[in-house]
Short mmCIF file of C-alpha atoms and ligand atoms in Angstrom, two decimals:
data_model
loop_
_atom_site.label_atom_id
_atom_site.label_comp_id
_atom_site.label_asym_id
_atom_site.label_seq_id
_atom_site.Cartn_x
_atom_site.Cartn_y
_atom_site.Cartn_z
CA MET A 90 0.27 0.17 0.27
CA LYS A 91 1.36 3.15 -0.53
CA TYR A 92 0.68 6.66 0.72
CA TYR A 93 0.53 9.94 -0.64
CA ALA A 94 -0.22 13.60 0.68
CA PRO A 95 -3.98 14.19 0.66
CA LYS A 96 -4.83 15.79 -2.80
CA GLY A 97 -3.32 19.81 -3.40
CA LEU A 98 -0.99 19.44 -0.11
CA TYR A 99 2.66 19.27 -0.41
CA ASP A 100 5.77 18.20 1.55
CA ILE A 101 8.67 20.90 1.38
CA THR A 102 11.45 18.91 0.51
CA PRO A 103 15.26 19.97 2.03
CA GLU A 104 15.69 20.79 -1.70
CA GLU A 105 13.60 23.34 -1.69
CA VAL A 106 13.60 24.79 2.08
CA ASP A 107 16.42 27.21 2.00
CA LEU A 108 14.54 29.14 -0.27
CA TRP A 109 11.92 29.16 1.90
CA GLN A 110 14.12 29.90 4.87
CA LEU A 111 15.42 33.28 2.64
CA VAL A 112 12.27 34.21 2.13
CA GLU A 113 11.40 33.95 6.08
CA GLU A 114 14.36 35.59 6.94
CA LYS A 115 13.93 38.54 4.25
CA VAL A 116 10.75 38.94 5.31
CA ARG A 117 11.61 38.96 9.01
CA GLU A 118 14.51 41.62 8.94
CA GLU A 119 11.95 44.23 6.75
CA MET A 120 8.97 43.61 9.17
CA ASP A 121 11.22 44.45 12.04
CA ARG A 122 12.31 47.41 10.43
CA TYR A 123 8.93 48.93 9.75
CA ARG A 124 8.25 47.99 12.90
CA TYR A 125 5.74 45.53 12.68
CA ARG A 126 5.88 42.27 15.54
CA GLU A 127 5.25 38.88 15.04
CA ILE A 128 1.80 37.48 16.03
CA ARG A 129 1.09 33.63 15.90
CA THR A 130 -2.54 32.60 16.08
CA PRO A 131 -4.04 29.28 16.25
CA LEU A 132 -4.16 27.59 12.52
CA MET A 133 -8.22 27.19 13.58
CA GLU A 134 -10.88 29.71 14.42
CA LYS A 135 -14.33 29.43 15.56
CA THR A 136 -15.86 29.25 12.07
CA GLU A 137 -18.06 32.65 12.74
CA VAL A 138 -15.07 33.82 12.99
CA PHE A 139 -14.65 33.74 9.50
CA ALA A 140 -18.22 33.05 8.20
CA ARG A 141 -18.55 37.20 9.70
CA GLY A 142 -15.15 38.42 9.26
CA VAL A 143 -14.36 37.58 5.85
CA GLY A 144 -17.80 37.48 4.31
CA GLU A 145 -20.88 34.75 3.71
CA GLU A 146 -21.09 35.62 0.59
CA THR A 147 -17.48 35.15 -0.94
CA GLU A 148 -15.98 32.09 -2.22
CA VAL A 149 -13.62 31.77 0.08
CA VAL A 150 -16.02 30.95 2.79
CA SER A 151 -19.14 29.64 0.80
CA LYS A 152 -16.83 27.33 -0.63
CA GLN A 153 -13.18 27.01 0.27
CA MET A 154 -13.46 26.47 4.28
CA TYR A 155 -12.07 23.38 5.92
CA THR A 156 -14.65 23.00 8.77
CA PHE A 157 -15.64 20.48 10.43
CA GLU A 158 -17.38 19.83 14.11
CA ASP A 159 -14.99 19.17 16.74
CA LYS A 160 -15.88 16.13 19.68
CA GLY A 161 -17.65 18.83 21.64
CA GLY A 162 -20.12 19.81 18.87
CA ARG A 163 -18.10 23.39 17.93
CA SER A 164 -18.00 24.30 14.57
CA ILE A 165 -14.05 24.89 13.81
CA THR A 166 -12.26 25.61 10.73
CA LEU A 167 -9.12 25.49 9.30
CA ARG A 168 -8.16 29.37 8.54
CA PRO A 169 -8.35 30.48 5.19
CA GLU A 170 -6.34 33.62 5.81
CA GLY A 171 -5.08 35.31 8.41
CA THR A 172 -6.65 38.81 8.83
CA ALA A 173 -9.94 37.71 10.72
CA SER A 174 -7.84 35.94 13.01
CA VAL A 175 -5.45 38.20 13.77
CA VAL A 176 -8.48 40.77 14.34
CA ARG A 177 -10.08 38.39 16.65
CA ALA A 178 -6.57 38.34 18.37
CA TYR A 179 -6.12 41.66 18.44
CA LEU A 180 -9.90 41.77 20.45
CA GLU A 181 -8.87 39.16 22.61
CA HIS A 182 -6.34 40.69 23.97
CA LYS A 183 -7.24 44.00 24.17
CA MET A 184 -4.43 45.74 22.30
CA TYR A 185 -6.41 48.50 21.65
CA GLY A 186 -5.95 49.42 25.52
CA ARG A 187 -2.05 49.12 25.52
CA GLU A 188 -1.07 51.24 22.23
CA GLU A 189 -3.10 53.35 19.22
CA LEU A 190 -1.33 51.51 16.74
CA SER A 191 -0.94 47.75 16.49
CA LYS A 192 1.38 46.66 13.88
CA LEU A 193 1.37 42.89 13.61
CA TYR A 194 3.03 40.50 10.95
CA TYR A 195 2.14 36.65 10.69
CA LEU A 196 3.89 33.87 9.09
CA GLY A 197 2.51 30.35 8.12
CA PRO A 198 0.11 28.13 7.04
CA MET A 199 -3.88 28.47 5.14
CA PHE A 200 -6.03 26.16 3.99
CA ARG A 201 -8.80 26.60 1.36
CA TYR A 202 -10.35 23.98 -0.47
CA GLU A 203 -9.50 25.48 -3.82
CA THR A 204 -9.03 23.22 -6.95
CA PRO A 205 -5.17 22.81 -7.53
CA GLN A 206 -3.11 23.74 -10.15
CA LYS A 207 0.13 25.89 -10.31
CA GLY A 208 0.05 28.79 -8.17
CA ARG A 209 -2.45 27.52 -6.08
CA SER A 210 -2.66 24.52 -3.40
CA ARG A 211 -5.03 23.76 -0.79
CA GLN A 212 -2.69 24.40 1.55
CA PHE A 213 -0.41 27.26 1.18
CA HIS A 214 2.05 29.56 3.27
CA GLN A 215 1.02 33.55 3.77
CA TYR A 216 2.96 36.12 5.24
CA GLY A 217 1.10 39.17 5.98
CA ALA A 218 1.19 42.65 7.84
CA GLU A 219 -1.95 43.98 9.47
CA ALA A 220 -1.82 47.65 11.15
CA ILE A 221 -4.41 48.56 13.06
CA GLY A 222 -5.48 51.79 14.65
CA SER A 223 -5.41 54.53 12.32
CA SER A 224 -7.22 55.22 8.71
CA ASP A 225 -3.53 57.43 7.44
CA PRO A 226 -3.78 56.80 3.91
CA ALA A 227 0.29 57.26 4.52
CA LEU A 228 -0.36 53.54 6.50
CA ASP A 229 -2.48 52.39 3.67
CA ALA A 230 1.06 53.28 1.31
CA GLU A 231 3.69 52.49 3.89
CA LEU A 232 1.84 48.55 3.65
CA ILE A 233 2.34 48.92 0.04
CA GLU A 234 5.81 49.93 0.12
CA LEU A 235 6.69 47.32 2.93
CA SER A 236 5.26 44.86 0.20
CA ILE A 237 7.31 45.70 -2.47
CA SER A 238 10.41 46.30 -0.19
CA ILE A 239 10.00 42.58 0.93
CA LEU A 240 10.49 41.22 -2.77
CA GLU A 241 12.83 43.74 -3.88
CA ALA A 242 15.39 41.86 -0.90
CA LEU A 243 14.29 39.10 -2.49
CA LYS A 244 15.63 40.42 -5.75
CA VAL A 245 12.11 40.21 -7.37
CA GLU A 246 11.44 43.44 -9.30
CA GLU A 247 9.17 42.49 -11.90
CA VAL A 248 6.07 42.78 -10.34
CA GLY A 249 3.52 45.35 -11.20
CA VAL A 250 1.14 46.89 -8.66
CA LYS A 251 -2.95 47.40 -9.33
CA LEU A 252 -4.46 50.22 -7.01
CA ASN A 253 -7.91 50.89 -6.73
CA SER A 254 -10.56 52.17 -4.21
CA ILE A 255 -13.85 50.49 -3.20
CA GLY A 256 -14.76 53.98 -1.27
CA CYS A 257 -17.13 52.86 1.93
CA SER A 258 -20.11 51.30 1.78
CA GLU A 259 -22.17 54.00 1.40
CA ASP A 260 -20.16 54.78 -1.98
CA ARG A 261 -20.93 51.43 -2.73
CA GLU A 262 -24.29 50.84 -2.40
CA GLU A 263 -24.36 53.80 -4.61
CA TYR A 264 -22.49 52.13 -7.21
CA VAL A 265 -23.38 48.58 -7.06
CA ASP A 266 -27.26 50.64 -7.67
CA GLN A 267 -25.38 51.78 -10.77
CA LEU A 268 -23.61 48.54 -11.88
CA ARG A 269 -27.03 46.13 -11.53
CA SER A 270 -28.78 48.02 -13.37
CA PHE A 271 -25.99 48.19 -16.70
CA LEU A 272 -25.63 44.67 -16.36
CA GLU A 273 -29.24 43.59 -15.71
CA PRO A 274 -30.28 44.34 -19.02
CA LYS A 275 -27.37 42.01 -20.00
CA ARG A 276 -27.34 39.00 -17.71
CA ALA A 277 -27.95 36.58 -20.57
CA LYS A 278 -24.67 37.34 -21.32
CA LEU A 279 -23.16 36.87 -18.39
CA CYS A 280 -21.53 33.26 -17.24
CA SER A 281 -24.02 31.68 -14.58
CA ASP A 282 -21.81 32.21 -11.96
CA CYS A 283 -22.20 36.00 -12.50
CA GLN A 284 -25.59 35.63 -13.16
CA LYS A 285 -25.77 34.63 -9.56
CA ARG A 286 -23.71 37.17 -8.36
CA LEU A 287 -25.89 39.82 -9.69
CA GLU A 288 -28.11 39.03 -7.13
CA ALA A 289 -25.28 38.36 -4.55
CA ASN A 290 -22.32 40.27 -4.80
CA PRO A 291 -22.46 42.08 -8.22
CA LEU A 292 -18.91 43.62 -7.18
CA ARG A 293 -17.29 40.19 -7.44
CA ILE A 294 -18.23 40.35 -11.43
CA LEU A 295 -16.01 43.11 -11.91
CA ASP A 296 -13.01 40.41 -11.23
CA CYS A 297 -14.52 37.39 -13.30
CA LYS A 298 -11.86 36.23 -15.65
CA GLU A 299 -14.22 34.53 -18.10
CA GLU A 300 -13.75 36.67 -21.25
CA SER A 301 -17.90 37.40 -22.25
CA CYS A 302 -18.22 39.03 -18.48
CA SER A 303 -14.90 41.19 -18.64
CA ARG A 304 -15.79 42.19 -22.48
CA LEU A 305 -19.31 43.77 -20.62
CA ILE A 306 -17.51 44.72 -17.54
CA ALA A 307 -15.09 47.25 -19.59
CA GLU A 308 -17.74 49.10 -20.45
CA ALA A 309 -19.27 49.49 -16.99
CA PRO A 310 -19.71 52.16 -14.33
CA ARG A 311 -16.53 52.85 -12.66
CA ILE A 312 -16.27 52.97 -8.73
CA THR A 313 -13.72 55.33 -8.67
CA ASP A 314 -16.55 57.34 -10.03
CA TYR A 315 -18.99 57.27 -6.94
CA LEU A 316 -16.47 57.63 -4.11
CA CYS A 317 -17.57 60.34 -1.67
CA SER A 318 -15.47 63.48 -1.06
CA GLU A 319 -13.67 61.88 2.30
CA CYS A 320 -12.81 58.45 0.61
CA GLU A 321 -11.99 60.24 -2.96
CA GLU A 322 -9.16 62.49 -0.40
CA HIS A 323 -8.11 59.37 1.50
CA PHE A 324 -7.25 58.04 -2.07
CA GLU A 325 -5.70 60.87 -3.42
CA GLY A 326 -3.59 60.79 -0.18
CA VAL A 327 -2.38 56.97 -0.55
CA ARG A 328 -1.57 57.73 -4.16
CA ASN A 329 0.45 61.06 -3.24
CA TYR A 330 2.67 59.14 -0.92
CA LEU A 331 3.16 56.08 -2.91
CA ASP A 332 4.50 59.24 -5.81
CA ARG A 333 6.50 60.85 -2.92
CA VAL A 334 8.74 57.33 -2.74
CA ASP A 335 8.88 56.92 -6.45
CA LEU A 336 6.58 53.54 -6.32
CA ASP A 337 5.24 52.64 -9.62
CA TYR A 338 1.36 51.80 -9.56
CA GLU A 339 -1.67 51.19 -12.03
CA LEU A 340 -4.84 52.26 -11.50
CA ASN A 341 -7.41 50.11 -12.04
CA PRO A 342 -10.90 50.45 -11.05
CA ARG A 343 -11.73 47.05 -11.51
CA LEU A 344 -9.99 45.34 -8.83
CA VAL A 345 -12.59 44.91 -6.26
CA ARG A 346 -10.41 41.67 -4.38
CA GLY A 347 -12.46 38.23 -3.13
CA LEU A 348 -13.34 39.43 0.51
CA ASP A 349 -16.05 41.34 2.39
CA TYR A 350 -14.26 43.56 4.56
CA TYR A 351 -12.20 45.79 2.07
CA ALA A 352 -13.28 49.81 2.55
CA ARG A 353 -11.21 51.93 0.69
CA THR A 354 -7.97 51.37 -1.03
CA VAL A 355 -7.23 47.64 -2.43
CA PHE A 356 -4.29 46.78 -4.30
CA GLU A 357 -2.67 43.37 -5.89
CA VAL A 358 0.68 42.87 -7.05
CA PHE A 359 1.41 40.67 -9.23
CA SER A 360 3.81 38.56 -11.60
CA ALA A 361 3.48 38.18 -15.25
CA ASP A 362 5.73 34.94 -14.68
CA LEU A 363 3.07 33.20 -12.86
CA GLY A 364 0.83 32.50 -15.43
CA ALA A 365 -2.82 32.17 -14.42
CA GLN A 366 -2.19 32.55 -10.78
CA ASP A 367 -1.01 36.22 -11.07
CA ALA A 368 -1.34 37.58 -7.48
CA LEU A 369 1.48 37.54 -5.54
CA LEU A 370 0.47 39.44 -2.73
CA GLY A 371 -3.09 41.69 -2.12
CA GLY A 372 -4.43 43.22 0.75
CA GLY A 373 -6.07 47.18 1.71
CA ARG A 374 -7.66 48.66 4.40
CA TYR A 375 -10.78 46.89 6.34
CA ASP A 376 -12.34 50.04 8.29
CA GLY A 377 -15.41 47.91 8.45
CA LEU A 378 -13.82 44.02 10.17
CA ILE A 379 -12.67 45.21 14.28
CA GLU A 380 -16.72 46.36 14.83
CA LEU A 381 -18.05 43.66 12.49
CA LEU A 382 -16.37 41.31 15.40
CA GLY A 383 -17.61 42.85 18.08
CA GLY A 384 -14.82 46.00 18.54
CA ASP A 385 -15.33 49.50 18.53
CA PRO A 386 -14.96 51.08 14.58
CA ILE A 387 -11.13 51.27 14.28
CA PRO A 388 -10.05 51.31 11.08
CA ALA A 389 -7.46 49.26 9.92
CA ALA A 390 -5.33 47.66 6.62
CA GLY A 391 -2.78 45.03 5.56
CA PHE A 392 -1.59 42.46 3.37
CA ALA A 393 -0.89 38.76 2.68
CA ALA A 394 1.39 37.33 0.07
CA GLY A 395 1.53 33.91 -1.36
CA ILE A 396 4.85 31.92 -0.21
CA GLU A 397 4.51 29.22 -2.88
CA ARG A 398 4.25 31.36 -5.73
CA LEU A 399 7.32 33.73 -4.32
CA ILE A 400 9.05 30.40 -4.52
CA LEU A 401 8.05 29.47 -7.69
CA LEU A 402 9.59 33.23 -8.98
CA LEU A 403 12.48 32.73 -6.78
CA GLN A 404 13.00 28.95 -8.27
CA GLU A 405 12.87 29.76 -11.78
CA ARG A 406 15.98 32.55 -11.07
CA ASP A 407 19.63 31.90 -11.72
CA GLY A 408 22.09 32.39 -9.42
CA LEU A 409 20.67 31.27 -6.04
CA SER A 410 21.86 28.68 -4.76
CA THR A 411 19.69 26.21 -2.81
CA ASP A 412 22.32 23.63 -1.44
CA GLY A 413 23.55 24.24 1.83
CA LYS A 414 27.03 25.48 2.39
CA LEU A 415 30.05 23.32 3.15
CA ASP A 416 33.08 24.71 3.93
CA LEU A 417 34.85 21.65 5.19
CA TYR A 418 34.39 17.76 4.26
CA LEU A 419 36.79 15.72 6.78
CA ALA A 420 38.13 13.41 5.37
CA THR A 421 39.50 9.98 7.64
CA LEU A 422 41.40 6.83 6.89
CA ASP A 423 40.73 3.96 9.71
CA GLN A 424 38.76 4.00 13.07
CA GLU A 425 41.30 6.06 15.40
CA THR A 426 41.55 8.67 12.59
CA LYS A 427 37.43 8.41 12.29
CA GLU A 428 37.01 9.12 16.19
CA LYS A 429 39.26 11.97 16.25
CA GLY A 430 37.41 13.62 13.22
CA PHE A 431 34.64 13.35 15.02
CA GLU A 432 35.78 15.03 17.56
CA LEU A 433 37.33 17.57 15.39
CA LEU A 434 34.03 17.97 13.44
CA ARG A 435 32.36 19.10 17.60
CA ARG A 436 34.54 21.68 17.90
CA LEU A 437 34.12 23.00 14.10
CA ARG A 438 30.89 23.26 14.25
CA LYS A 439 30.35 24.75 17.73
CA SER A 440 32.73 27.85 16.58
CA GLY A 441 30.10 28.13 13.41
CA ILE A 442 31.81 26.33 10.93
CA ASN A 443 29.73 23.64 8.66
CA ALA A 444 31.56 20.63 8.71
CA GLU A 445 30.51 16.79 7.49
CA LEU A 446 32.55 12.94 7.90
CA ASP A 447 31.63 10.40 6.37
CA TYR A 448 28.80 8.13 7.81
CA LEU A 449 28.67 5.36 4.81
CA ASP A 450 31.26 3.20 5.35
CA LYS A 451 32.76 4.77 1.77
CA SER A 452 36.76 4.64 0.63
CA LEU A 453 38.87 7.52 0.10
CA GLN A 454 37.69 7.78 -2.54
CA GLY A 455 34.64 7.59 -1.94
CA GLN A 456 34.45 10.25 0.55
CA LEU A 457 36.48 12.78 -1.65
CA GLY A 458 33.48 12.36 -4.17
CA TYR A 459 31.18 13.43 -1.37
CA ALA A 460 33.11 16.58 -0.68
CA ASP A 461 32.60 17.62 -4.44
CA ARG A 462 29.22 16.55 -4.44
CA PHE A 463 28.49 19.00 -1.56
CA GLY A 464 30.03 21.51 -3.19
CA ALA A 465 32.79 21.77 0.17
CA ASP A 466 34.53 24.62 0.10
CA TYR A 467 37.98 22.83 1.20
CA THR A 468 38.51 19.27 1.88
CA ALA A 469 40.83 17.55 4.48
CA ILE A 470 42.24 14.01 4.86
CA LEU A 471 43.07 12.91 8.16
CA GLY A 472 45.62 9.71 8.31
CA PRO A 473 47.33 7.71 10.90
CA ARG A 474 50.42 10.24 10.12
CA GLU A 475 48.91 13.59 10.18
CA LEU A 476 47.11 12.60 13.85
CA LYS A 477 50.58 11.27 14.91
CA GLU A 478 52.11 14.63 14.06
CA GLY A 479 49.11 16.78 15.30
CA LYS A 480 48.41 18.67 11.85
CA ILE A 481 46.12 18.53 8.96
CA THR A 482 46.35 19.77 5.30
CA ILE A 483 43.63 21.51 3.90
CA ARG A 484 43.17 21.75 0.37
CA ASP A 485 41.19 24.88 -1.29
CA MET A 486 38.98 23.07 -3.59
CA GLU A 487 38.79 25.85 -5.82
CA SER A 488 42.33 26.97 -6.58
CA GLY A 489 43.80 23.37 -5.40
CA GLU A 490 46.06 25.37 -2.74
CA GLN A 491 47.12 23.07 0.08
CA GLN A 492 47.65 24.48 3.59
CA LEU A 493 49.13 22.80 6.57
CA LEU A 494 47.58 23.67 10.02
CA GLU A 495 47.96 22.50 13.86
CA LEU A 496 45.01 20.14 14.60
CA GLY A 497 45.00 21.99 18.43
CA ASP A 498 43.44 24.60 17.22
CA LEU A 499 41.87 24.02 13.97
CA GLU A 500 38.62 25.76 14.22
CA GLY A 501 40.21 28.88 15.18
CA SER A 502 42.73 28.79 11.54
CA LEU A 503 40.00 27.24 9.33
CA ALA A 504 37.61 30.41 10.90
CA GLU A 505 40.69 32.58 9.72
CA ILE A 506 40.77 31.66 6.54
CA LEU A 507 37.32 31.37 5.56
CA GLU A 508 37.03 34.94 6.83
CA LYS A 509 39.63 36.48 4.63
CA ASP A 510 37.71 34.12 1.91
CA GLY A 511 34.44 35.72 2.10
CA GLN A 512 36.06 39.42 1.80
P1 HAM B 893 -6.11 36.50 -0.62
O1 HAM B 893 -5.95 37.27 -1.62
O2 HAM B 893 -7.26 36.12 -0.64
O3 HAM B 893 -5.79 37.71 1.00
O4 HAM B 893 -4.44 36.55 -0.84
C1 HAM B 893 -3.55 36.73 -0.29
C2 HAM B 893 -2.41 35.73 -1.31
O5 HAM B 893 -2.26 34.61 -1.19
C3 HAM B 893 -2.59 35.84 -3.01
O6 HAM B 893 -2.17 36.93 -3.38
C4 HAM B 893 -1.99 34.30 -3.66
O7 HAM B 893 -0.69 34.82 -3.58
C5 HAM B 893 -1.81 34.10 -1.84
N1 HAM B 893 -2.89 32.43 -2.14
C6 HAM B 893 -4.22 32.58 -1.63
N2 HAM B 893 -5.08 31.36 -2.44
C7 HAM B 893 -4.11 30.66 -2.29
C8 HAM B 893 -3.95 29.40 -2.84
N3 HAM B 893 -4.90 28.25 -2.96
N4 HAM B 893 -2.61 28.80 -3.18
C9 HAM B 893 -1.87 29.34 -2.94
N5 HAM B 893 -1.16 30.66 -2.62
C10 HAM B 893 -2.18 31.29 -2.40
C11 HAM B 893 -5.39 37.26 2.04
O8 HAM B 893 -5.60 36.33 3.03
C12 HAM B 893 -5.93 38.61 2.59
N6 HAM B 893 -6.44 38.41 4.21
C13 HAM B 893 -5.03 39.53 2.53
C14 HAM B 893 -5.10 40.80 3.66
C15 HAM B 893 -4.73 41.12 4.43
N7 HAM B 893 -5.81 42.18 3.45
C16 HAM B 893 -5.69 42.76 4.43
N8 HAM B 893 -4.77 42.26 5.07
#
């Protein structure tokens, strides 16, 4: 009998994990720099948190949630996204009582029951930032800029930013009426999903990928023409801050995003290299969500990025080594030198040097073959004679140069050599 991971769920193997660690490291560095602090919420929440927070009518809630009853008869859902959970935690821990603005970030798995394809899986990973407590347009701009800054730190620069404002709920109400009256007479030309959306959530029609729908939408009224003066001013503010830092964006009045909590700013960063699932990250302002989940009306904004999609881009790029680094491969010749080698290895590793020896009882030639395969910077052979003399010869695998070092302070001399190499 053979076992496979459930459909749409994937292992991250050691061959790929270096890139994951690199992404995590850069995310943490940048989040730190922008003063976002990490929050870790449970992988599951009471179903209502998402049903209310994300919205019953959204695809995520109505079709994609992993919901089950626990042994106590409670309805529990594996988190399909991070924002609602973070807001739940923000309220539960009364963070608003300690600080006026909470800047939080997270990194971890999310679960959506979707049809797997390139860039889309059922367990996927996000990093995200949420800033709760301010409606300042500079904060929207900071979040967009932060999202780009993380990509830049990873040298992912060929991306586009789509920006829109979907106004406040009153603006949207008026706009949705207009949109409905525009689309109603053309109902028959919409795809079957959009025909249903026309009643439940006409905004969703705006980002339908079906050609017949997008053709109609191109002529539909634009949401940005229905913004009230405060929302218009806010949107102008966001654009102004982005212009100040020369961040390029493309205004896209059709961008509405798939989750119900958004108000005013929405944005997405995409990469043409990703194919159909081209959104690397998305986010926006969600001023109504905190109240919806039982708090005061506190404004907030955030974004989240899909790590798998980012990894796809990083994998396509040259020059990023995904092999573990190995400073020294130590070959030994018999039991006595192996024992000494084992001792040396601990000392080397303790002083921060990546070192390896043979655990497979290989011949000397076999060991050197391994050193080659692992891409060791240096190799050394510890034979009975070297052991007796308390010295060892290390060989620079690139230049072929050899140096004789004392076994007594191998870690010290090697560290010096490696440091010089690194300069
Ligand atoms: P979202 O657009 O649903 O937003 O997801 C954000 C990103 O997660 C997407 O752009 C994509 O890269 C990735 N993603 C989503 N679903 C999948 C999937 N099935 N497989 C692989 N990657 C996926 C949110 O989740 C919001 N919570 C973002 C936010 C934070 N808004 C405000 N704060």
